[in-house]
PDB file of C-alpha atoms in Angstrom:
ATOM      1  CA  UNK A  15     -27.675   1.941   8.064  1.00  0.00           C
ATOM      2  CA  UNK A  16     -29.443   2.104  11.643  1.00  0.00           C
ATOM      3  CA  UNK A  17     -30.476   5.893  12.913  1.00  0.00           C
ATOM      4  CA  UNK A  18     -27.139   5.525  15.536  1.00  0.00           C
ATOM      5  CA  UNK A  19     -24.545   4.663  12.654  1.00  0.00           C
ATOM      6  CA  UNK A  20     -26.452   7.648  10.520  1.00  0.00           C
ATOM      7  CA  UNK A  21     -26.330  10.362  13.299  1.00  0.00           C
ATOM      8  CA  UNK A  22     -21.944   9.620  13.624  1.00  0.00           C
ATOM      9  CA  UNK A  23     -21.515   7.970  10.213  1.00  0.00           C
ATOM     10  CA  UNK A  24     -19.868  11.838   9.179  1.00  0.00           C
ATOM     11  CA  UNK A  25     -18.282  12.127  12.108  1.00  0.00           C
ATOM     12  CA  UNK A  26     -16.356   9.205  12.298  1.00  0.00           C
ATOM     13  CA  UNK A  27     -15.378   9.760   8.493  1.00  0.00           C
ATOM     14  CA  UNK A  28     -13.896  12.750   9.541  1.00  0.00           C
ATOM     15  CA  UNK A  29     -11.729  11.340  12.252  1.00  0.00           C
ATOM     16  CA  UNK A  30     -10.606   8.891  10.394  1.00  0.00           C
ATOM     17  CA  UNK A  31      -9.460  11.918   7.596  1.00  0.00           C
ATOM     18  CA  UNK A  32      -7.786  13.428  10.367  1.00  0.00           C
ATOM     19  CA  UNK A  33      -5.888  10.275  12.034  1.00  0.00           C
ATOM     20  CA  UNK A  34      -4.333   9.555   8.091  1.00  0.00           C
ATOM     21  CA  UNK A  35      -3.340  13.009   7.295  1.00  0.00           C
ATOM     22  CA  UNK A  36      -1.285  12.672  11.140  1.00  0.00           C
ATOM     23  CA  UNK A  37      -0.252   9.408  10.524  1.00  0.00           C
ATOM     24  CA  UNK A  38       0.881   8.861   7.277  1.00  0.00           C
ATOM     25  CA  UNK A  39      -1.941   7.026   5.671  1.00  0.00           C
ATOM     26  CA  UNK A  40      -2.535   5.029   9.086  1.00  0.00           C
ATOM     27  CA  UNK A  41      -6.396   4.059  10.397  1.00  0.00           C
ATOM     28  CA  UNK A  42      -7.101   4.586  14.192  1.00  0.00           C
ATOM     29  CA  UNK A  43      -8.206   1.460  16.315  1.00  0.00           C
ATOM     30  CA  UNK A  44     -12.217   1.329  16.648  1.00  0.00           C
ATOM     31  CA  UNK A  45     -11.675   2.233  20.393  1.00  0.00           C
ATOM     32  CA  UNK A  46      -9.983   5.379  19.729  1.00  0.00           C
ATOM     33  CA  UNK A  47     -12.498   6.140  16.801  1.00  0.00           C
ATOM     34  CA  UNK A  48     -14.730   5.507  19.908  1.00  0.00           C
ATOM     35  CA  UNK A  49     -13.376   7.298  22.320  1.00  0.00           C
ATOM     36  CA  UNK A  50     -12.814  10.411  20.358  1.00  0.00           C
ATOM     37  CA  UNK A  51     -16.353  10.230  19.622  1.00  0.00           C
ATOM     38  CA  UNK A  52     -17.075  10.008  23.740  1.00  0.00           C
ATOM     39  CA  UNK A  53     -14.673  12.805  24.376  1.00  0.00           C
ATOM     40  CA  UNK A  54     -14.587  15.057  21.390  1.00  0.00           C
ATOM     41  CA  UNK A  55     -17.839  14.691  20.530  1.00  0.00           C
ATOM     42  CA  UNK A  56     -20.373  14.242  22.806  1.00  0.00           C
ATOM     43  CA  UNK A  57     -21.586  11.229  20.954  1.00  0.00           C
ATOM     44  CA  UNK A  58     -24.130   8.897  22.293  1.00  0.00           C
ATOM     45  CA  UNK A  59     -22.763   5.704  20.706  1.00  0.00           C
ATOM     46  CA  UNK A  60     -22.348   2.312  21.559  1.00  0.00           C
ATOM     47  CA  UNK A  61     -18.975   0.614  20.798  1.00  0.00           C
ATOM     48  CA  UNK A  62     -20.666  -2.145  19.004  1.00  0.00           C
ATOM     49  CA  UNK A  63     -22.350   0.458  16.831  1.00  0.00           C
ATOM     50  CA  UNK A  64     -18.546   1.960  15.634  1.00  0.00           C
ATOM     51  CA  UNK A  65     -17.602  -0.938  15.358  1.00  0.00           C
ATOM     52  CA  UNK A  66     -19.680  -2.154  13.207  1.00  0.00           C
ATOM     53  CA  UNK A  67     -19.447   0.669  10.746  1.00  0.00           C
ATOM     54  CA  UNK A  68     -15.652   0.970  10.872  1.00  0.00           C
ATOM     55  CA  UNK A  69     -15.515  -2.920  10.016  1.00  0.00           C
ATOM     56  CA  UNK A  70     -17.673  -2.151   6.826  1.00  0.00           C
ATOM     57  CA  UNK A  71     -15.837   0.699   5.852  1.00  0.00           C
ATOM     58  CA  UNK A  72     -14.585   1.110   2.159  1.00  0.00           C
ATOM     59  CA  UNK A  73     -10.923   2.280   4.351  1.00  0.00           C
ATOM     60  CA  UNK A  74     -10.777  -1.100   5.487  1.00  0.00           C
ATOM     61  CA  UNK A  75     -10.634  -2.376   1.461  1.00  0.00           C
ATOM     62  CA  UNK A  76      -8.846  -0.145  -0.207  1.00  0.00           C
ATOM     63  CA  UNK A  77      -8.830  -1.301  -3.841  1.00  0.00           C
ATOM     64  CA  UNK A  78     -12.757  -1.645  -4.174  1.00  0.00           C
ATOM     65  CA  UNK A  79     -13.520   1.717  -6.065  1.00  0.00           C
ATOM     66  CA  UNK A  80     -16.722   2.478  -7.766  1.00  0.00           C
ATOM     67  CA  UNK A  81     -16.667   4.402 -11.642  1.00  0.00           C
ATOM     68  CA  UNK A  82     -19.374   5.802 -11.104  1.00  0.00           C
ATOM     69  CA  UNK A  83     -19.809   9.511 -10.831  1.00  0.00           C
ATOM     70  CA  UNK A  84     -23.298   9.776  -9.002  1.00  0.00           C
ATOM     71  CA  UNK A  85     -23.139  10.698  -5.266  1.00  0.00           C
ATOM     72  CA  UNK A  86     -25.016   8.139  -3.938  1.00  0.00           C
ATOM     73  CA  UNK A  87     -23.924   6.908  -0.549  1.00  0.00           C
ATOM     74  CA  UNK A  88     -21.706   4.046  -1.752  1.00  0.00           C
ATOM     75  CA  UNK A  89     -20.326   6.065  -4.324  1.00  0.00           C
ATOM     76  CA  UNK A  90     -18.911   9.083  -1.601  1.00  0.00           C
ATOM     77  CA  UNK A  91     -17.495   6.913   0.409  1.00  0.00           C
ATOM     78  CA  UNK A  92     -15.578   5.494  -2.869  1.00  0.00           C
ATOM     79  CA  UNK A  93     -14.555   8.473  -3.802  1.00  0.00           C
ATOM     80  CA  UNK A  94     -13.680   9.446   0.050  1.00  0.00           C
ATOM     81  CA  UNK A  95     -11.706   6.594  -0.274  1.00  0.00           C
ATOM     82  CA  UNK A  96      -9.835   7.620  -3.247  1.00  0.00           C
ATOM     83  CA  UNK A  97      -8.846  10.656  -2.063  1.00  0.00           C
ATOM     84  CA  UNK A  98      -7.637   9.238   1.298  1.00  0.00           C
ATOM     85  CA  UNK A  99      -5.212   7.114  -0.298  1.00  0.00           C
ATOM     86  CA  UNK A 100      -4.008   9.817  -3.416  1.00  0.00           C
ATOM     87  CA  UNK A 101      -3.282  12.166  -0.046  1.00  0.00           C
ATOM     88  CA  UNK A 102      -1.045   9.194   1.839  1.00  0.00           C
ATOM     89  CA  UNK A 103       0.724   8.560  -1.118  1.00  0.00           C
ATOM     90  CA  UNK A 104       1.355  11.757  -1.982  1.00  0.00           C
ATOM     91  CA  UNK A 105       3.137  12.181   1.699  1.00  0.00           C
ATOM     92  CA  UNK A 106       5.136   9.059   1.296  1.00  0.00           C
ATOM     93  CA  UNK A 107       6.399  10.368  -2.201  1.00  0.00           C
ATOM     94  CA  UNK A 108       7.025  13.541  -1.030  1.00  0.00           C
ATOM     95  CA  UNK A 109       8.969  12.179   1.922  1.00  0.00           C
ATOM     96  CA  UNK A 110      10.917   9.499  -0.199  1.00  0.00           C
ATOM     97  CA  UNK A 111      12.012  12.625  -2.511  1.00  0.00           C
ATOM     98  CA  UNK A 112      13.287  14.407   0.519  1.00  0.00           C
ATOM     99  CA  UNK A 113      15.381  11.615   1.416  1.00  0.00           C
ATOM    100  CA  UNK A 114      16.796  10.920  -1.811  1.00  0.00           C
ATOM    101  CA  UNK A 115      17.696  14.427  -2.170  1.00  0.00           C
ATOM    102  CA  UNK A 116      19.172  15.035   1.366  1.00  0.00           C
ATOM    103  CA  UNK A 117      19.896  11.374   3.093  1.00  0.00           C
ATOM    104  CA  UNK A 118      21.681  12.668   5.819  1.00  0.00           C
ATOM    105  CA  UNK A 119      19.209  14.636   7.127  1.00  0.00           C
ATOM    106  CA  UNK A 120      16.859  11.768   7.367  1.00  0.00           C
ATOM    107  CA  UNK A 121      19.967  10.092   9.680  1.00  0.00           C
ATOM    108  CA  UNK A 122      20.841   8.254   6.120  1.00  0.00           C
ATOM    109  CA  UNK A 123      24.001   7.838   4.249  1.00  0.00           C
ATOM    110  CA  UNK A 124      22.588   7.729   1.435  1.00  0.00           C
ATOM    111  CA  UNK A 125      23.359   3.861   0.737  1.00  0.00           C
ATOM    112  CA  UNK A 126      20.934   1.400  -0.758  1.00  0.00           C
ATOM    113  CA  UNK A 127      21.298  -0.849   2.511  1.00  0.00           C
ATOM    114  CA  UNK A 128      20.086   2.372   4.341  1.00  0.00           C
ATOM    115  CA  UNK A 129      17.800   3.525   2.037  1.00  0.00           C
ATOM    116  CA  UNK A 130      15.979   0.106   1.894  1.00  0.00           C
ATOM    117  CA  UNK A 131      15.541  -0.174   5.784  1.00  0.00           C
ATOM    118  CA  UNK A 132      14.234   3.468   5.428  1.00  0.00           C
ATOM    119  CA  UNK A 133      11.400   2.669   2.872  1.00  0.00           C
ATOM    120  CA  UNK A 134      11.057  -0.949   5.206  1.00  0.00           C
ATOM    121  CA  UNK A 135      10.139   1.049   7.888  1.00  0.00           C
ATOM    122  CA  UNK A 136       7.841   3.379   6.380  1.00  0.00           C
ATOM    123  CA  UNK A 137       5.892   0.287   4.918  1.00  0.00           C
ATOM    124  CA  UNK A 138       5.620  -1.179   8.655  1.00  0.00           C
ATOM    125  CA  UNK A 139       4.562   2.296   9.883  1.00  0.00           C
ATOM    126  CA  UNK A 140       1.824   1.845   7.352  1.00  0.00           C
ATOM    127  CA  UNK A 141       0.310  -1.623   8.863  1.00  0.00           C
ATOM    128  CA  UNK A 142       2.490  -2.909   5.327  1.00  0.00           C
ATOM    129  CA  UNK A 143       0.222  -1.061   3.253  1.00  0.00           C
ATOM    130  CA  UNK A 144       2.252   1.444   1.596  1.00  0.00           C
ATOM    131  CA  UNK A 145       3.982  -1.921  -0.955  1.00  0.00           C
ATOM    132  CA  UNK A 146       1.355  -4.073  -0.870  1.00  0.00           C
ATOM    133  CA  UNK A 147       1.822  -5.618  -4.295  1.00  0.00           C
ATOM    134  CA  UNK A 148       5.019  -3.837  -4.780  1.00  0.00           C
ATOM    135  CA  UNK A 149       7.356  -7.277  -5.166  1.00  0.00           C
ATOM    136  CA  UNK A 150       4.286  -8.992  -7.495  1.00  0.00           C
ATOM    137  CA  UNK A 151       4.474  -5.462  -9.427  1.00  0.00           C
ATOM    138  CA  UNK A 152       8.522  -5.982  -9.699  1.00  0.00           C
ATOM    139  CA  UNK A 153       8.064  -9.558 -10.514  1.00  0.00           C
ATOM    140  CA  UNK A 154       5.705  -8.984 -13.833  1.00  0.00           C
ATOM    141  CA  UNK A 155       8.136  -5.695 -14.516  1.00  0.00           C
ATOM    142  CA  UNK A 156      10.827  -8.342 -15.081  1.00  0.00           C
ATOM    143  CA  UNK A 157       9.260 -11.394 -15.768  1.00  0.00           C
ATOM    144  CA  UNK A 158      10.934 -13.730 -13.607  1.00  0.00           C
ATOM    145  CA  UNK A 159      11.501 -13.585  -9.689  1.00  0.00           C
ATOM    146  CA  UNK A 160       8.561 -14.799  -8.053  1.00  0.00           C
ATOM    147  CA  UNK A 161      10.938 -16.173  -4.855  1.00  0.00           C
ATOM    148  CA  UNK A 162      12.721 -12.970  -4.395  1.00  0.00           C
ATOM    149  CA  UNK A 163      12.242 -10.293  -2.170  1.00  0.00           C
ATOM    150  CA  UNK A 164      11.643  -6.852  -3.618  1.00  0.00           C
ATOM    151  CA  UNK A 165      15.121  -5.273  -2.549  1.00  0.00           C
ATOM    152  CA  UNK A 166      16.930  -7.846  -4.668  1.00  0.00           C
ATOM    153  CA  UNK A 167      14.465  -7.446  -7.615  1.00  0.00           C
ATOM    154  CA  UNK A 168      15.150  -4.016  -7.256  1.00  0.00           C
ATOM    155  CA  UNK A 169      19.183  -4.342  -7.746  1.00  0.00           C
ATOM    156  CA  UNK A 170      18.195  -7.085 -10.470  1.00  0.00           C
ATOM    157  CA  UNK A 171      16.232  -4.045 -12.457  1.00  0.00           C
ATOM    158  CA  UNK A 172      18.825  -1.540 -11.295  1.00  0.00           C
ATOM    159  CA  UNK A 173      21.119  -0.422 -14.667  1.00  0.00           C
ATOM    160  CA  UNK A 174      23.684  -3.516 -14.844  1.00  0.00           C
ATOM    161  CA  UNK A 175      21.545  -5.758 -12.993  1.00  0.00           C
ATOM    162  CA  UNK A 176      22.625  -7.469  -9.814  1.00  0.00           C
ATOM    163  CA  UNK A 177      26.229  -6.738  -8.840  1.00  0.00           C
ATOM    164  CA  UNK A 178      27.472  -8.399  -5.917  1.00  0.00           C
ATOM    165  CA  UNK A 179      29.089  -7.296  -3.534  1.00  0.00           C
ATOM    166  CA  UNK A 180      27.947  -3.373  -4.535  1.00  0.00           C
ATOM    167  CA  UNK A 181      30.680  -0.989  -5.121  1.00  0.00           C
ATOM    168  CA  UNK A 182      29.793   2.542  -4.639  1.00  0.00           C
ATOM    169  CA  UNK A 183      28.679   3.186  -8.469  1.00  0.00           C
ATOM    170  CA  UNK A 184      26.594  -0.139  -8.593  1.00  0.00           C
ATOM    171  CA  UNK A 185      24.945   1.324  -5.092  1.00  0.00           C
ATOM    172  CA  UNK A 186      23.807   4.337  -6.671  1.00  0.00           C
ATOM    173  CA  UNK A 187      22.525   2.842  -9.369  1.00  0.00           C
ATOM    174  CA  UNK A 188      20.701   0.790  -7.212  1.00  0.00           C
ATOM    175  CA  UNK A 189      19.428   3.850  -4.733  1.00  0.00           C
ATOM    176  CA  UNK A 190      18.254   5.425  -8.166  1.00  0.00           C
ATOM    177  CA  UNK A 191      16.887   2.329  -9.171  1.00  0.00           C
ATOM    178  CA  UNK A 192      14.874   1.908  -5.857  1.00  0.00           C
ATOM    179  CA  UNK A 193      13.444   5.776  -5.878  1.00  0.00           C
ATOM    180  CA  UNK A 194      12.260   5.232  -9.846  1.00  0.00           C
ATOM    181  CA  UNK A 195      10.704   2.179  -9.193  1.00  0.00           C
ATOM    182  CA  UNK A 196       8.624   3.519  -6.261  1.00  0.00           C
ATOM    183  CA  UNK A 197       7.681   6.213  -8.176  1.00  0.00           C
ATOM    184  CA  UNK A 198       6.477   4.556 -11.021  1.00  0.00           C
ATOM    185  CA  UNK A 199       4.835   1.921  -8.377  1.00  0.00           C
ATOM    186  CA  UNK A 200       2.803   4.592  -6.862  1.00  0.00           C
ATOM    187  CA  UNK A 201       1.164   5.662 -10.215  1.00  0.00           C
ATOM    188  CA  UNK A 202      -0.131   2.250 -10.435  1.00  0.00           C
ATOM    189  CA  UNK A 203      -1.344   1.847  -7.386  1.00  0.00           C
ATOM    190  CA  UNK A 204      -2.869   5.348  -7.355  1.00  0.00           C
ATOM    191  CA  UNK A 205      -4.915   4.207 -10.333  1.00  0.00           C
ATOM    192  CA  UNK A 206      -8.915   3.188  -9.642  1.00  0.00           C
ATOM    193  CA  UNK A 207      -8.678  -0.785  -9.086  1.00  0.00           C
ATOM    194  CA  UNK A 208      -4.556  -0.021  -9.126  1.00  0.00           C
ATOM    195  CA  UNK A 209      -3.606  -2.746  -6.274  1.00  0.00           C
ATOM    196  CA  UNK A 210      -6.533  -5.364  -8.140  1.00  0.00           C
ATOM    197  CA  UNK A 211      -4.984  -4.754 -11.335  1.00  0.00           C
ATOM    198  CA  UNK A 212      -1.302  -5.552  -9.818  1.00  0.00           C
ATOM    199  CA  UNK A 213      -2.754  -8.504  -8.350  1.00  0.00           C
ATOM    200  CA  UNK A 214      -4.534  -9.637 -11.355  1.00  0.00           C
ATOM    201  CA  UNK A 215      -1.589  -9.156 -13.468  1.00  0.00           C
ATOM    202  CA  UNK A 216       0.755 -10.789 -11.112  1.00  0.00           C
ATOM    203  CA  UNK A 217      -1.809 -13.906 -11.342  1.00  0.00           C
ATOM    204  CA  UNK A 218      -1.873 -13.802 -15.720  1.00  0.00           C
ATOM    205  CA  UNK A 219       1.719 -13.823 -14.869  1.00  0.00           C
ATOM    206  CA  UNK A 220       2.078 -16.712 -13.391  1.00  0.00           C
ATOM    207  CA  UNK A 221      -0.439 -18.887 -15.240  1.00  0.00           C
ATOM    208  CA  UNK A 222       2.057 -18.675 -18.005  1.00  0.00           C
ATOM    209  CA  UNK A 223       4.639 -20.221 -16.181  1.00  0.00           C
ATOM    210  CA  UNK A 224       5.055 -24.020 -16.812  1.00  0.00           C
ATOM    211  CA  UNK A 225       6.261 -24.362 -13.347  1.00  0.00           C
ATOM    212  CA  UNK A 226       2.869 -22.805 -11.781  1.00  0.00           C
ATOM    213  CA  UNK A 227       0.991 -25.134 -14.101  1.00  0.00           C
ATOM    214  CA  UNK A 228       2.589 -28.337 -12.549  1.00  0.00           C
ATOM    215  CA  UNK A 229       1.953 -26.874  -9.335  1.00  0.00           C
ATOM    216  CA  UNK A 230      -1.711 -26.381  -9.563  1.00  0.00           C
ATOM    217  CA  UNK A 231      -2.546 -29.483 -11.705  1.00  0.00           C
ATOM    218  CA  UNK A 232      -5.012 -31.203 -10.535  1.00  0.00           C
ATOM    219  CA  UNK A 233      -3.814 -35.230  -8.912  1.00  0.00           C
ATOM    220  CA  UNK A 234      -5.136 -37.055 -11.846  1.00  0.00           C
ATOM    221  CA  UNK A 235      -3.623 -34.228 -14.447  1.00  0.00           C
ATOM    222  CA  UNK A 236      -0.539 -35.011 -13.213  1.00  0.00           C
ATOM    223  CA  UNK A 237       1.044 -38.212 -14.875  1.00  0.00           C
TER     224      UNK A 237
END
C-alpha cells in the first residue's frame, strides 16, 4: 500500500462503516467516499488513489473471509468485513420481524403478494445483495427447482406446497413460510464462506442432475 492509500486507508474504512449502518448494508460511490474525504476531512487525496483502494476492498467481495485470528492487515479488514455484513443483516432481520409482526404499519396488508414486493424491494435497495444465493439456497433445500424464481419455491416449501390460486389460509402459510425461510437463509449466509458454501452446494447440486450432465457434456461425449 503506497504512503497516500496508508495516511486515508482508516479513514475511508470508517466512512464506509458509517454509509452501511445509514443505508442498510449499502457501499457509497468512490466519488462520495472522495468527496467526504475533500470535505470532511481535509484529505489530500487523489481520486485515482480512492479509487484504487475502494476497488480492492474486501467490501467489494464479500464472501472472501480469512480463519485466521492474527491481526495482520489482511486479516482486519476480514474481520471488518465480517462484522459489516453480521450488522446489515441484523437490520434487515430486525426490519423483516417488524413487518411480519405489524404489516400495516409498513403500508402492508399483510399478504404474501405484498410481503414479497416488500422483501423485493429491500433486496434492490441493497444493490441485490441482501438474497444473493437465496433461490440456489431454496433450490438445494428442496431438491428440484432450478427454473423457478424464489417466491414460487417459497409457496412450493410453504406447509401444503403450492396452492393455486391462494386462499387466505394457504397465504399465511406462505407469509410464514417466506419469514422462516429468510431467517434460516440469513444464518447461512452469516456463516464465514456462507454465500461460497451456498454457491458450492448449489453447484454439487446440480452435478447430480442427469439433465446438467447432458448439458455440459462435452461434443464428442455426446452420442
Amino acid at each position: 500500500m503506497g504512503p497516500a492509500k496508508e495516511r486515508v486507508a482508516a479513514t475511508i474504512d470508517a466512512i464506509l462503516d458509517e454509509y452501511a449502518a445509514t443505508h442498510a448494508g449499502q457501499l457509497p460511490t468512490v466519488r462520495e467516499v472522495w468527496e467526504k474525504l475533500l470535505d470532511d476531512h481535509d484529505a489530500t487525496v487523489s481520486y485515482g488513489t480512492v479509487h484504487r483502494y475502494m476497488s480492492s476492498h474486501p467490501l467489494k467481495n464479500p464472501d472472501t473471509l480469512t480463519s485466521h485470528t492474527d491481526l495482520t492487515a489482511g486479516n482486519y479488514l476480514a474481520a471488518t468485513q465480517q462484522t459489516f455484513h453480521a450488522a446489515a443483516f441484523k437490520q434487515y432481520r430486525a426490519l423483516l420481524t417488524a413487518v411480519r409482526r405489524e404489516p400495516a404499519r409498513h403500508g402492508l396488508d399483510g399478504t404474501f403478494t405484498t410481503t414479497t414486493a416488500f422483501v423485493l424491494g429491500l433486496d434492490a435497495g441493497s444493490n441485490w445483495n441482501m438474497l444473493a444465493g437465496f433461490q440456489e439456497w431454496l433450490v438445494v433445500r428442496r431438491g428440484t427447482g432450478h427454473d423457478l424464481t424464489w417466491p414460487i419455491l417459497v409457496r412450493h416449501l410453504a406447509p401444503g406446497g403450492w396452492v393455486h390460486p391462494l386462499a387466505q389460509q394457504a397465504d399465511t402459510a406462505a407469509v410464514t413460510a417466506l419469514h422462516r425461510l429468510l431467517g434460516d437463509f440469513f444464518d447461512a449466509r452469516a456463516q464465514p464462506d456462507g454465500l461460497g458454501r451456498i454457491f458450492r452446494d448449489y453447484q454439487s447440486w446440480l452435478t447430480t442432475q442427469a439433465w446438467y450432465q447432458f448439458e455440459t457434456a462435452e461434443p464428442d461425449q455426446i452420442g
